[in-house]
Amino acid sequence: MPSFKKVIPFLTLLLTSGLLVATFFLWKRFGPSQSPQVQLSAYPLAIPVDSAVAPCGLVIRQYRQIGKELRFLLYAPGDGLLPFSVQLYRNDTVIAVNETFQLPGSWLRVPGIGLSSGETIIRIQSKHDTTCTAAASFYYNAAKNQEIADTSRWFRHGSDDDLLDVRVTESDGRFYLKDFADYRDLRTRTYLVDGIVVPHLEKGLEVRPGYLYTINARWIDAPYSDWWNNLRNRTSRQQAVWINPVGPPEPPDGRLTRVETPGWFNPSPVFSPWFDTRFPEFDPVAGKLVMQYRLNADVPVARYFRHGITHLPRWEPDVPPEQQHWTEYPGFFGDRDQAWFERLPRQEVEAFADRVGKIGAFAYDFEFWHRRYSPGVKQRLIWFSKRIRENHPAVYLFDYWGGAAYQNLNFEQDGIRPLHFLSDYDAPRPNHPNFEKAADGDFLGNYLNVSPVDVYPRPIHAGDADGNTPNNYLVLSAVHASRINKLIPFQQNNKVLWYAWNRHMPLYQDPAVPWHVRTSDPAGELVFYELETMPASQALSLALFSLITADGYYVWHDSQAWGRGENNYHPEAFPGRARWYPADGRSPFPATTGPESPRYWNYPADYFVLGNWMAKQVEAILNGGTLQDLPVQLNGIWKTPETGRAVRAAHSKEPFVTAVVNQDQIAVLALDSFQAPNAVRKLPVQLPDGTTAVLELYGNWPALYRGTLTR
C-alpha cells in the first residue's frame, strides 16, 4: 500500500485534521491491499550437511512431516530446475529414491515411505542441471506414520497446494478432519465446513464416516464480514472429503424407520458422477418433475430416464419432445434489446412462439431485460405465452428470469430478518408487477403453469456469532416461497419447481478456486480455476425437500455431456482458465478429441439423484398424501406448528420438521440448517396419532423417516 506519510503535506493544505483521520480509515478499509506475509516459524529448519552451495544457489530451508509424507521448502534464485530426483540416506546408506513432483512456488513433496525415527539426510538434484544439488539433515518422526487414516477409508478432491490440506485422521475409532497445511499469513483466515464457519480446523474436527464434507478456506486482509469488498486481498480454497461408512446404521427406535443412505451408495471417486450407471434403476416419483442434464457422454439418454429423471435437454438425440426441457436465452431474439422487443407487433411475437415447437418443459431466461417487466415487455410475453400454450397445451411453461408470482430470494438478506416474511401469509399475493393484468385483462398467470423457486446456493460470507451464513437459510426460504406461491389463487394448480445449480454464483468478483487434476500421460498437474461447489448435504436437502414438500427440481448444468479420464482435456481451452504443470518441466499437453473431462468434482449430481431415490422409497405416501408440519420438543418445551413454520424456524434457528400423511402411513422429513456440521441432535416429535418419535439430525444433513400411525 502506498505510504500515507508521503501524501500528508498535500492533504494538510486541503483538509482539516478531522477529515484527514476519516480519509485514513477509509483508505485502510477500501484501499488496495498489502501482499500477505507467510508465517513459517512453526516449521523446523533443515540443517545443511555441508557448507558448499551449488552454483544454482539451491538451498533446503525447512521441512514438515504429514503422516508418512515429507515436504521441503526449497529456495533457488533461478528457474528451470524442475523436476528433482530425491534420495534419502541413513548412515550413508540409501534407504529410498523418489521421483517427485513439485508445483512452482510450492513445497517439494516426497511421497510416504514409513521410516523409523531418526536423523535422516535428503539429497535432491535437478534433472535438468546435474550440478544443481542440495542436501540437508532432518528428523523423521515414526510416531506420525499412522497419523493419517488408511486412504482406503477416504478420498478427496479439490485444491491441492500449500494453502489447504485437509486429511482424515483416526484415533480410537473416531474420525477427524484436520487441515495439515495450517497456512497462515497476516490476513484473517476462515474455515467453513458444509457452509458453517468452524474454528481451528488445523487442530482437527471430529466427524462421522459415511458422509461427504465440503471444506472452504478463505483469507482476507480485513474481517471476514468484508468479503464483499473485492479491493481486499482475498484467496479461496476448497476440498471435498468422503469418508466410507464403518458399519451398518443403528437400528431404529421402533416408532419410525429411517430411510438410510443405502449401502451401495458412495459418490463417484473421480470428477465424473456415476449415478447414471452405478445406481439401481428406478422410475421417477409419480407426479413429480426432475429435470437434469446428461452428464456423461458415454451414457445413453435412455439410462437417465431409468434413474428417476423426467426431462433431459432439448439438444439430446432420441428424446421424445414431451420429455425435453429447455431454458431459452436472449439469443432466441437475436440478443436484441428491450426497446426492440417493445415495438414488436403481436403477429411477429406469435411467429417467434411458433418457432418453439413441441416440448415438455420450456422456461424463459430473457435476462437482457429487467426482472420487473415494463408494460410493453409484459404484454408481448403474454402474447408469446398464450401462443405457446395454444400450440402445445401440455407444455410445462414458466419464467425462470421473471420468476413465479411470489419471489423470495432468501431470508437474511439486506438486513431483513425472517419474521418480516411472516405477514406474507395474511394475504398471499404477487410481490412484483410481472403478473399484473394488461389493459385487456389478460395476464401471465393464465398461461404459466410452473412456479419456479430459486435455490441457487447463496453466499457463504459474513458468518454470524453461530457461524451461520446466508446459505444456511436457503432451504427454509425455499419452503416458505413454495407455500406462498401455492396460496396465490391463480397458481394453486401450478407445479412448484425448485430451480437449482451445483455451484456458488460469484457475486463480489470472488477469487476462483483451483481444482487440481493429476495427469498420467504425460505426468503432471492441470490446475483449473473454477467456482466453489455446493455442500453435498445441501444437494441432498434440495432434492428431498423439493420432491416431498413441492413438485420437484431442475438442476442447471454448465455444458453438454463430459468425457472421461485424467488425460482427456483440450489444451486450446486453457488460457485464462487453467494452467499446465508437466512433471518433467517441459512436456506440452497433447491434444485430445471428443468431449473433454469435467474440470471439477461434480459430487452434487450424485447427491441430487440420491435424494430422488430416497423420495422414491416413500412414493406411496406422497401420492395422495397431505402435507403437515409436526410439533417438536426443544429444551423440554413442545412447539406446536403455526402458520409460517419455516419462517419461524429460520428466525429462531430451530430444526424444521414436516410430514406427509396418507391414511395410516407417514413420511417425516427434518433438517437443522443451523447447527455445527458435526453436531448431533436427538429431536422428539409428536406424530398425528399423539405418539412421540425421536429423530436424529446430524449436522446440516436432512433426515427422512417413514412409519405407520396407530388407529
XYZ file of C-alpha atoms in Angstrom:
711
model
C 0.000 0.000 0.000
C 1.377 3.489 -0.804
C 2.880 5.288 2.143
C 0.357 7.545 3.779
C 3.105 9.839 5.069
C 4.012 10.879 1.532
C 0.606 12.449 0.939
C 0.251 14.255 4.301
C 1.766 17.621 3.173
C -0.605 17.868 0.248
C -3.645 16.805 2.231
C -2.861 19.256 5.001
C -3.346 22.123 2.563
C -6.816 20.894 1.652
C -8.368 19.144 4.607
C -8.935 19.647 8.268
C -7.293 17.294 10.687
C -10.639 15.557 11.279
C -11.068 14.841 7.609
C -7.508 13.544 7.495
C -8.355 10.900 10.080
C -11.506 9.924 8.195
C -9.604 9.675 4.923
C -7.005 7.421 6.521
C -9.574 4.956 7.810
C -11.498 4.943 4.543
C -8.252 4.120 2.733
C -7.482 1.371 5.206
C -10.953 -0.106 4.732
C -11.450 0.244 0.999
C -7.989 0.771 -0.442
C -5.569 -1.641 -2.100
C -4.197 -4.471 -0.005
C -0.705 -5.399 1.042
C 0.790 -8.648 -0.126
C 0.418 -11.273 2.624
C 3.465 -12.417 4.554
C 3.553 -16.151 5.122
C 4.339 -17.236 8.664
C 6.866 -20.085 8.538
C 8.251 -20.003 12.056
C 6.259 -23.090 13.083
C 8.219 -25.365 10.762
C 11.600 -26.844 11.799
C 14.752 -25.888 9.958
C 16.550 -28.339 7.715
C 20.265 -28.402 8.623
C 22.689 -28.223 5.667
C 25.099 -31.174 5.671
C 27.974 -29.148 4.208
C 28.827 -25.510 3.730
C 29.120 -25.682 -0.052
C 26.286 -24.209 -2.036
C 25.630 -25.419 -5.563
C 26.254 -22.909 -8.378
C 22.478 -22.717 -8.903
C 22.065 -21.491 -5.302
C 19.658 -24.286 -4.362
C 19.040 -24.488 -0.590
C 16.746 -26.704 1.541
C 15.358 -24.417 4.215
C 12.567 -26.069 6.223
C 10.597 -29.281 6.374
C 7.445 -30.799 7.728
C 6.028 -34.288 8.025
C 2.387 -35.257 7.367
C 1.869 -38.893 8.225
C 4.490 -40.701 6.143
C 4.768 -37.866 3.639
C 7.589 -35.309 3.713
C 7.615 -31.769 2.414
C 10.597 -29.492 1.990
C 10.765 -25.758 1.432
C 13.388 -25.011 -1.208
C 14.964 -21.808 -2.393
C 16.820 -21.099 -5.629
C 17.375 -17.712 -7.260
C 16.621 -19.026 -10.761
C 14.002 -21.093 -12.574
C 14.054 -24.145 -14.826
C 15.340 -26.627 -12.230
C 12.237 -28.828 -12.026
C 11.881 -31.735 -11.742
C 14.112 -33.079 -8.969
C 15.257 -36.562 -8.094
C 15.401 -37.325 -4.374
C 17.457 -39.698 -2.258
C 17.092 -40.325 1.470
C 20.045 -41.594 3.498
C 20.679 -43.127 6.898
C 24.315 -43.615 7.870
C 25.427 -43.147 4.255
C 23.052 -45.901 3.131
C 20.382 -45.081 0.566
C 17.023 -46.012 2.060
C 14.678 -44.513 -0.543
C 14.764 -42.990 -4.012
C 11.843 -40.972 -5.328
C 10.777 -39.201 -8.448
C 8.884 -36.220 -7.087
C 6.545 -33.642 -8.463
C 6.545 -30.033 -7.398
C 4.326 -27.164 -8.457
C 6.366 -23.991 -8.931
C 6.364 -21.983 -5.739
C 5.223 -24.931 -3.609
C 6.977 -27.171 -1.130
C 8.722 -30.207 -2.577
C 6.666 -33.331 -1.784
C 8.263 -36.680 -1.068
C 5.646 -39.462 -1.053
C 5.026 -41.567 2.026
C 7.777 -44.016 2.922
C 7.249 -45.094 6.529
C 10.708 -44.904 8.135
C 11.762 -45.500 11.682
C 12.520 -42.464 13.802
C 15.903 -40.855 13.448
C 18.085 -38.279 11.785
C 17.828 -38.565 8.029
C 19.568 -36.855 5.128
C 17.825 -35.762 1.967
C 19.746 -35.084 -1.240
C 17.987 -33.518 -4.191
C 19.259 -32.973 -7.707
C 17.793 -31.087 -10.646
C 17.166 -33.429 -13.561
C 17.885 -30.570 -15.987
C 21.099 -29.427 -14.303
C 23.017 -32.240 -12.612
C 25.382 -29.733 -10.957
C 22.430 -28.289 -9.071
C 22.189 -30.276 -5.835
C 21.437 -29.674 -2.191
C 21.491 -31.804 0.945
C 20.175 -31.321 4.457
C 19.522 -33.229 7.650
C 16.107 -33.526 9.301
C 14.417 -35.665 11.945
C 11.918 -38.265 10.799
C 9.257 -38.974 13.425
C 7.883 -42.526 13.101
C 5.142 -41.701 15.599
C 3.415 -39.859 12.746
C 3.386 -42.866 10.418
C -0.162 -43.769 11.457
C -1.299 -40.162 11.782
C -3.401 -40.278 8.608
C -6.306 -42.720 8.371
C -5.930 -45.532 5.848
C -6.639 -43.991 2.442
C -8.829 -46.977 1.564
C -11.263 -45.399 4.012
C -11.459 -41.933 2.449
C -10.612 -39.808 -0.559
C -10.745 -36.161 -1.538
C -10.653 -33.782 -4.495
C -10.274 -30.047 -4.942
C -7.439 -27.633 -4.321
C -4.082 -29.310 -3.796
C -1.423 -26.790 -2.924
C 0.192 -25.457 0.242
C -2.810 -23.423 1.394
C -5.293 -26.172 2.285
C -4.527 -29.798 3.065
C -7.465 -31.472 4.813
C -6.985 -35.139 5.599
C -8.766 -37.707 7.716
C -7.185 -38.862 10.950
C -8.386 -41.701 13.157
C -7.993 -42.234 16.885
C -9.710 -44.901 18.987
C -12.256 -45.496 16.242
C -13.079 -41.815 15.877
C -12.526 -39.829 12.708
C -11.377 -36.252 12.351
C -10.924 -33.692 9.595
C -7.662 -31.832 10.021
C -6.004 -29.131 7.936
C -2.319 -30.044 7.881
C -1.427 -27.035 5.745
C -2.363 -24.620 8.546
C -1.481 -21.813 6.146
C -1.150 -18.518 7.981
C -0.264 -15.050 6.841
C -1.240 -11.637 8.147
C -4.785 -11.949 6.805
C -7.951 -13.199 8.502
C -8.378 -16.919 7.880
C -11.842 -18.512 7.976
C -12.744 -22.190 7.681
C -16.199 -23.387 6.658
C -17.364 -26.994 6.678
C -20.599 -27.577 4.764
C -21.140 -23.820 4.745
C -20.814 -23.362 8.532
C -17.895 -21.420 9.992
C -15.786 -23.665 12.225
C -12.785 -22.676 14.342
C -9.357 -24.268 14.380
C -9.642 -26.916 11.688
C -5.861 -27.170 11.984
C -6.494 -28.864 15.351
C -8.999 -31.366 13.980
C -12.792 -31.644 13.859
C -14.435 -34.914 14.854
C -16.852 -36.157 12.180
C -18.840 -39.241 11.275
C -17.912 -41.636 8.486
C -20.423 -42.193 5.703
C -20.635 -38.507 4.776
C -19.039 -36.135 2.293
C -17.711 -32.915 3.821
C -17.120 -29.751 1.801
C -14.369 -27.589 3.278
C -13.767 -23.984 2.265
C -10.845 -21.901 3.481
C -10.749 -18.171 2.866
C -8.206 -15.460 3.562
C -8.855 -11.699 3.517
C -6.879 -8.754 4.855
C -9.934 -7.496 6.730
C -12.650 -9.043 8.911
C -14.379 -11.906 7.136
C -17.562 -9.824 7.047
C -15.782 -7.640 4.457
C -15.628 -10.453 1.914
C -17.882 -8.437 -0.395
C -15.063 -5.895 -0.910
C -13.139 -7.025 -3.979
C -10.434 -4.457 -3.291
C -9.241 -6.547 -0.392
C -6.633 -9.262 -0.888
C -8.815 -12.386 -0.924
C -7.973 -16.043 -1.509
C -10.223 -19.127 -1.624
C -9.505 -22.829 -1.479
C -11.884 -25.792 -1.426
C -11.543 -29.504 -0.778
C -14.270 -32.136 -0.504
C -13.651 -35.291 1.539
C -15.660 -38.521 1.531
C -15.254 -41.000 4.408
C -16.503 -44.536 3.846
C -19.076 -45.776 6.372
C -17.790 -48.006 9.163
C -20.662 -50.425 9.555
C -24.442 -50.824 9.381
C -26.600 -47.961 10.693
C -28.020 -48.034 14.200
C -31.344 -49.879 14.480
C -34.464 -47.664 14.538
C -36.127 -46.745 17.814
C -39.181 -48.728 16.755
C -41.577 -45.845 16.132
C -40.248 -44.704 12.754
C -37.819 -46.271 10.328
C -35.144 -44.064 8.840
C -34.690 -44.099 5.074
C -30.949 -44.584 5.245
C -28.299 -43.848 2.684
C -28.154 -47.274 1.005
C -25.104 -49.470 1.365
C -24.437 -49.379 -2.383
C -24.019 -45.611 -2.379
C -20.876 -43.592 -2.390
C -20.072 -40.559 -4.536
C -18.011 -41.110 -7.643
C -14.277 -41.255 -6.811
C -13.489 -39.290 -9.996
C -14.725 -35.952 -11.308
C -17.486 -37.592 -13.387
C -20.646 -38.526 -11.444
C -21.786 -42.110 -11.757
C -25.420 -42.183 -10.668
C -26.379 -42.965 -14.292
C -24.553 -46.304 -14.175
C -23.973 -47.280 -10.535
C -27.376 -46.514 -9.010
C -30.123 -49.129 -9.320
C -32.726 -48.253 -11.895
C -35.941 -46.592 -10.671
C -38.833 -44.761 -12.261
C -39.453 -41.083 -11.449
C -41.583 -40.349 -8.400
C -45.160 -40.235 -9.646
C -46.451 -36.722 -10.240
C -43.050 -35.069 -9.729
C -40.744 -33.322 -12.180
C -36.986 -33.951 -12.230
C -35.136 -32.027 -14.914
C -31.435 -32.707 -15.185
C -28.717 -32.977 -17.819
C -26.886 -35.909 -19.322
C -23.500 -35.527 -17.678
C -21.512 -38.395 -19.204
C -21.132 -38.553 -22.972
C -20.729 -42.340 -22.967
C -24.038 -42.977 -21.158
C -27.145 -43.078 -23.382
C -30.161 -40.901 -22.652
C -32.381 -43.923 -22.007
C -30.397 -44.751 -18.901
C -31.180 -41.332 -17.399
C -34.910 -41.880 -17.738
C -34.378 -45.130 -15.836
C -32.759 -43.223 -12.978
C -35.617 -41.076 -11.749
C -35.331 -38.254 -14.309
C -38.359 -36.970 -16.235
C -36.799 -34.459 -18.667
C -33.476 -34.008 -20.475
C -32.276 -31.021 -22.572
C -33.703 -30.438 -25.993
C -30.346 -30.865 -27.703
C -30.102 -34.540 -26.706
C -30.775 -37.050 -29.501
C -33.576 -39.608 -29.321
C -35.521 -37.822 -26.572
C -39.277 -37.629 -27.186
C -40.484 -33.998 -27.289
C -42.645 -34.468 -24.192
C -39.531 -35.432 -22.222
C -37.425 -32.471 -23.371
C -36.740 -29.376 -21.282
C -35.226 -26.116 -22.429
C -34.308 -22.809 -20.829
C -34.439 -20.176 -23.551
C -31.804 -17.434 -23.718
C -31.858 -13.916 -25.186
C -30.232 -15.396 -28.278
C -33.701 -16.638 -29.219
C -34.479 -12.992 -30.074
C -31.087 -12.347 -31.609
C -29.833 -10.709 -28.377
C -31.715 -7.539 -29.285
C -32.690 -5.094 -26.575
C -35.845 -4.294 -24.670
C -36.753 -1.320 -26.863
C -36.772 -3.599 -29.924
C -38.983 -6.150 -28.177
C -41.460 -3.497 -27.036
C -42.018 -2.425 -30.658
C -42.840 -5.905 -31.977
C -46.398 -6.284 -33.259
C -48.423 -9.217 -31.987
C -48.087 -11.106 -35.265
C -44.290 -11.126 -35.026
C -44.364 -12.134 -31.350
C -46.592 -15.082 -32.206
C -44.296 -16.011 -35.078
C -41.467 -16.315 -32.557
C -43.691 -18.503 -30.373
C -44.413 -20.772 -33.331
C -40.673 -21.466 -33.550
C -40.622 -23.069 -30.101
C -42.112 -26.351 -31.311
C -43.412 -29.229 -29.239
C -41.571 -29.630 -25.951
C -42.205 -30.963 -22.465
C -40.927 -28.000 -20.403
C -39.996 -24.533 -21.635
C -38.529 -21.778 -19.428
C -37.765 -18.130 -20.142
C -34.348 -16.773 -19.249
C -34.542 -13.428 -21.077
C -32.037 -11.787 -18.783
C -31.284 -8.856 -21.059
C -34.488 -7.294 -19.646
C -35.126 -6.132 -16.115
C -36.654 -8.789 -13.868
C -39.604 -6.450 -13.325
C -41.025 -6.227 -16.798
C -42.142 -2.984 -18.383
C -45.778 -2.898 -19.590
C -44.587 -3.338 -23.183
C -42.441 -6.388 -22.386
C -45.142 -7.906 -20.222
C -47.792 -7.523 -22.924
C -45.615 -9.258 -25.512
C -44.710 -12.077 -23.139
C -48.439 -12.596 -22.580
C -48.925 -12.928 -26.362
C -45.862 -15.172 -26.558
C -47.012 -17.441 -23.697
C -50.600 -17.666 -24.892
C -49.477 -18.764 -28.341
C -47.172 -21.457 -26.948
C -49.974 -22.871 -24.806
C -52.340 -22.817 -27.769
C -49.802 -24.734 -29.827
C -48.806 -27.126 -27.027
C -51.431 -27.355 -24.251
C -49.485 -29.969 -22.270
C -46.213 -27.992 -22.034
C -44.853 -27.027 -18.617
C -44.281 -23.310 -19.131
C -42.506 -21.000 -16.709
C -40.411 -17.866 -16.442
C -37.128 -18.539 -14.692
C -35.851 -14.986 -15.135
C -39.042 -13.166 -14.221
C -39.943 -15.699 -11.574
C -43.132 -17.003 -10.058
C -45.744 -14.585 -8.751
C -44.061 -14.580 -5.343
C -40.304 -14.181 -5.195
C -38.258 -14.644 -2.064
C -34.602 -14.963 -2.961
C -33.601 -15.723 0.609
C -34.096 -14.897 4.255
C -31.339 -12.910 5.943
C -30.659 -10.545 3.064
C -30.257 -6.782 3.052
C -30.737 -6.638 6.796
C -34.268 -8.144 6.646
C -34.948 -10.681 9.385
C -37.039 -13.797 8.620
C -40.040 -12.672 10.695
C -40.502 -9.877 8.181
C -41.890 -12.526 5.805
C -44.486 -13.886 8.233
C -47.069 -11.314 7.155
C -47.000 -12.765 3.636
C -49.381 -15.469 4.864
C -52.052 -12.915 5.822
C -52.929 -12.077 2.215
C -50.837 -14.163 -0.211
C -50.348 -12.217 -3.404
C -47.702 -11.487 -6.049
C -44.889 -9.302 -4.738
C -43.773 -7.879 -8.085
C -45.674 -6.498 -11.092
C -44.963 -9.177 -13.696
C -48.329 -10.790 -13.001
C -50.388 -7.617 -13.077
C -53.131 -7.614 -15.681
C -52.702 -5.913 -19.045
C -55.170 -3.393 -20.423
C -57.371 -6.160 -21.851
C -57.465 -8.013 -18.525
C -55.130 -10.818 -19.629
C -52.037 -11.706 -17.585
C -49.190 -14.223 -17.418
C -50.911 -16.179 -14.675
C -53.327 -17.509 -17.272
C -50.553 -19.333 -19.124
C -47.567 -20.104 -16.871
C -48.269 -23.388 -15.105
C -44.973 -23.860 -13.241
C -43.893 -21.665 -10.317
C -40.078 -21.699 -10.078
C -38.320 -21.151 -6.749
C -34.695 -20.019 -6.971
C -32.456 -22.245 -4.845
C -29.066 -21.368 -6.248
C -26.527 -21.638 -3.381
C -26.235 -18.355 -1.514
C -23.012 -16.604 -0.464
C -21.030 -18.220 2.351
C -19.730 -14.969 3.807
C -20.399 -12.703 6.781
C -20.774 -15.537 9.256
C -22.652 -14.554 12.414
C -21.818 -15.459 16.001
C -23.048 -19.028 15.385
C -21.035 -19.437 12.198
C -24.165 -19.284 10.022
C -24.098 -17.605 6.623
C -26.904 -16.632 4.189
C -26.606 -20.092 2.647
C -27.946 -21.698 5.823
C -31.343 -20.085 5.269
C -31.768 -21.365 1.722
C -33.921 -24.471 2.280
C -36.319 -22.833 4.745
C -36.627 -19.809 2.494
C -37.487 -22.086 -0.426
C -40.122 -23.938 1.623
C -41.671 -20.579 2.512
C -41.649 -19.324 -1.104
C -43.175 -22.615 -2.289
C -46.030 -22.344 0.172
C -46.867 -18.726 -0.611
C -46.885 -19.433 -4.334
C -49.333 -22.310 -3.769
C -51.612 -19.984 -1.764
C -51.936 -17.455 -4.596
C -55.248 -18.405 -6.254
C -54.163 -18.440 -9.889
C -51.109 -20.627 -9.034
C -52.808 -23.231 -6.839
C -52.709 -25.823 -9.598
C -49.187 -24.958 -10.751
C -46.230 -27.239 -10.277
C -43.743 -25.669 -7.854
C -40.274 -26.426 -9.168
C -37.041 -25.702 -7.291
C -34.512 -24.285 -9.745
C -31.016 -25.280 -8.576
C -27.362 -25.105 -9.514
C -24.474 -27.121 -8.095
C -22.026 -24.225 -7.617
C -21.859 -20.821 -5.963
C -22.545 -17.768 -8.080
C -19.626 -15.287 -7.857
C -21.219 -12.114 -6.517
C -18.287 -9.957 -5.477
C -15.741 -10.800 -8.166
C -14.891 -13.695 -5.885
C -11.480 -15.269 -6.451
C -11.523 -18.523 -8.372
C -10.880 -21.848 -6.663
C -8.116 -24.037 -8.113
C -9.235 -27.598 -8.857
C -6.242 -29.892 -9.400
C -6.146 -32.837 -11.805
C -3.169 -35.197 -11.579
C -2.452 -36.474 -15.092
C -0.551 -39.610 -16.124
C 0.174 -39.224 -19.853
C 2.089 -37.005 -19.727
C 2.563 -36.881 -15.976
C 1.880 -33.572 -14.313
C -0.923 -31.408 -12.982
C -3.651 -29.409 -14.630
C -4.999 -26.659 -12.424
C -8.436 -25.369 -13.370
C -9.672 -22.109 -11.904
C -13.322 -22.718 -11.220
C -16.170 -21.800 -8.853
C -16.850 -23.128 -5.375
C -19.104 -26.189 -5.285
C -22.117 -26.548 -3.002
C -22.074 -28.896 0.019
C -23.304 -32.425 -0.615
C -25.616 -32.088 2.390
C -27.356 -29.178 0.689
C -27.747 -31.005 -2.637
C -29.428 -33.871 -0.772
C -31.658 -31.431 1.131
C -32.758 -29.622 -2.021
C -33.664 -32.880 -3.738
C -35.628 -34.262 -0.782
C -37.467 -31.082 0.178
C -38.340 -30.209 -3.422
C -39.761 -33.672 -4.088
C -41.585 -34.082 -0.765
C -42.788 -30.548 0.006
C -43.008 -29.272 -3.607
C -43.193 -30.790 -7.092
C -39.567 -31.450 -7.993
C -36.393 -29.751 -9.121
C -34.472 -28.504 -12.154
C -30.683 -28.665 -11.785
C -28.884 -26.283 -14.107
C -25.613 -27.526 -15.596
C -22.762 -25.736 -17.307
C -22.231 -27.680 -20.502
C -23.129 -30.633 -22.632
C -22.099 -34.112 -21.546
C -18.471 -34.560 -20.484
C -15.933 -37.167 -21.462
C -13.774 -39.172 -19.067
C -10.179 -39.616 -17.956
C -7.469 -37.535 -16.333
C -5.682 -37.061 -19.668
C -8.742 -36.079 -21.684
C -8.526 -32.289 -21.883
C -8.331 -29.724 -24.650
C -5.232 -27.537 -24.338
C -6.659 -24.783 -26.541
C -9.262 -24.079 -23.859
C -6.698 -23.436 -21.122
C -5.751 -19.731 -21.484
C -7.056 -17.739 -18.565
C -8.921 -20.685 -17.034
C -6.259 -23.303 -16.383
C -2.522 -23.927 -16.187
C -0.485 -26.981 -17.101
C 2.482 -28.085 -14.965
C 4.341 -31.007 -16.576
C 6.202 -33.270 -14.169
C 9.321 -33.076 -16.324
C 9.044 -29.310 -16.541
C 8.858 -29.359 -20.335
C 6.247 -31.605 -21.964
C 3.337 -29.911 -23.700
C -0.128 -31.248 -23.058
C -1.282 -33.296 -26.060
C -4.455 -32.503 -27.944
C -7.399 -34.860 -27.493
C -10.600 -35.343 -29.443
C -14.194 -35.600 -28.331
C -15.753 -34.040 -25.234
C -13.210 -33.208 -22.559
C -13.426 -34.421 -18.968
C -15.020 -32.372 -16.175
C -12.909 -29.626 -14.611
C -14.252 -30.049 -11.092
C -15.720 -32.826 -8.958
C -19.454 -32.897 -9.613
C -20.376 -34.809 -6.456
C -23.620 -32.782 -6.035
C -25.072 -34.627 -9.048
C -24.812 -37.972 -7.240
C -26.453 -36.476 -4.143
C -29.329 -34.902 -6.072
C -30.163 -38.307 -7.536
C -29.651 -39.980 -4.147
C -32.357 -37.658 -2.776
C -34.527 -38.585 -5.743
C -34.036 -42.281 -4.967
C -34.812 -41.739 -1.266
C -38.030 -39.882 -2.113
C -38.958 -42.839 -4.321
C -38.907 -45.026 -1.191
C -41.889 -43.096 0.224
C -43.689 -42.585 -3.109
C -46.793 -44.465 -1.981
C -47.190 -41.991 0.886
C -46.572 -38.931 -1.265
C -49.150 -39.985 -3.861
C -52.381 -38.577 -2.440
C -50.893 -37.670 0.954
C -51.403 -34.470 2.917
C -48.522 -32.220 3.948
C -48.406 -31.027 7.557
C -45.738 -29.739 9.932
C -45.164 -31.579 13.210
C -44.760 -30.389 16.816
C -41.185 -30.630 18.093
C -39.740 -30.591 21.586
C -36.967 -28.056 22.111
C -35.333 -27.583 25.516
C -38.124 -29.579 27.130
C -40.884 -27.418 25.636
C -43.242 -28.575 22.909
C -43.613 -26.194 19.981
C -46.874 -26.559 18.102
C -46.709 -25.772 14.375
C -48.113 -22.386 13.458
C -48.696 -20.678 10.157
C -45.335 -19.858 8.604
C -43.446 -22.564 10.485
C -40.496 -22.359 8.054
C -40.225 -18.620 8.715
C -40.363 -19.106 12.474
C -37.745 -21.872 12.369
C -35.420 -19.618 10.373
C -35.949 -16.743 12.785
C -35.196 -18.842 15.886
C -32.608 -21.066 14.163
C -34.560 -24.183 15.032
C -34.967 -27.545 13.331
C -37.768 -27.797 10.801
C -39.900 -30.944 10.684
C -42.667 -31.621 8.196
C -44.532 -34.735 7.147
C -46.792 -36.254 4.533
C -49.678 -38.305 5.934
C -51.586 -40.795 3.799
C -54.221 -42.682 5.804
C -52.171 -44.582 8.400
C -48.817 -44.060 6.667
C -46.458 -41.152 7.368
C -43.220 -39.854 5.882
C -41.303 -37.399 8.087
C -38.624 -35.045 6.729
C -36.438 -32.984 9.061
C -33.472 -30.630 8.852
C -31.415 -28.497 11.201
C -29.911 -25.840 8.944
C -28.026 -24.053 11.691
C -26.195 -26.490 13.955
C -22.482 -27.197 13.624
C -21.561 -29.562 10.761
C -20.612 -32.342 13.206
C -23.336 -31.768 15.815
C -25.881 -34.485 16.655
C -29.385 -33.605 17.817
C -31.934 -36.065 19.216
C -35.241 -34.403 18.441
C -38.585 -35.600 19.884
C -41.512 -35.022 17.513
C -45.198 -35.637 18.021
C -46.920 -37.684 15.342
C -50.534 -37.074 14.279
C -51.705 -40.078 16.337
C -50.377 -38.442 19.512
C -47.373 -40.697 19.923
C -43.786 -39.462 20.110
C -40.860 -40.409 17.932
C -37.236 -39.346 18.281
C -35.405 -38.190 15.173
C -31.656 -37.889 14.847
C -30.285 -34.897 12.960
C -26.610 -34.837 12.085
C -25.002 -31.581 11.023
C -26.899 -29.962 8.161
C -27.942 -33.259 6.607
C -31.652 -33.966 6.063
C -33.283 -36.959 7.733
C -36.160 -38.901 6.138
C -38.270 -41.361 8.139
C -41.371 -43.446 7.465
C -43.790 -45.302 9.671
C -47.324 -46.473 10.444
C -49.677 -44.450 12.636
C -51.846 -46.072 15.279
C -55.546 -46.081 14.630
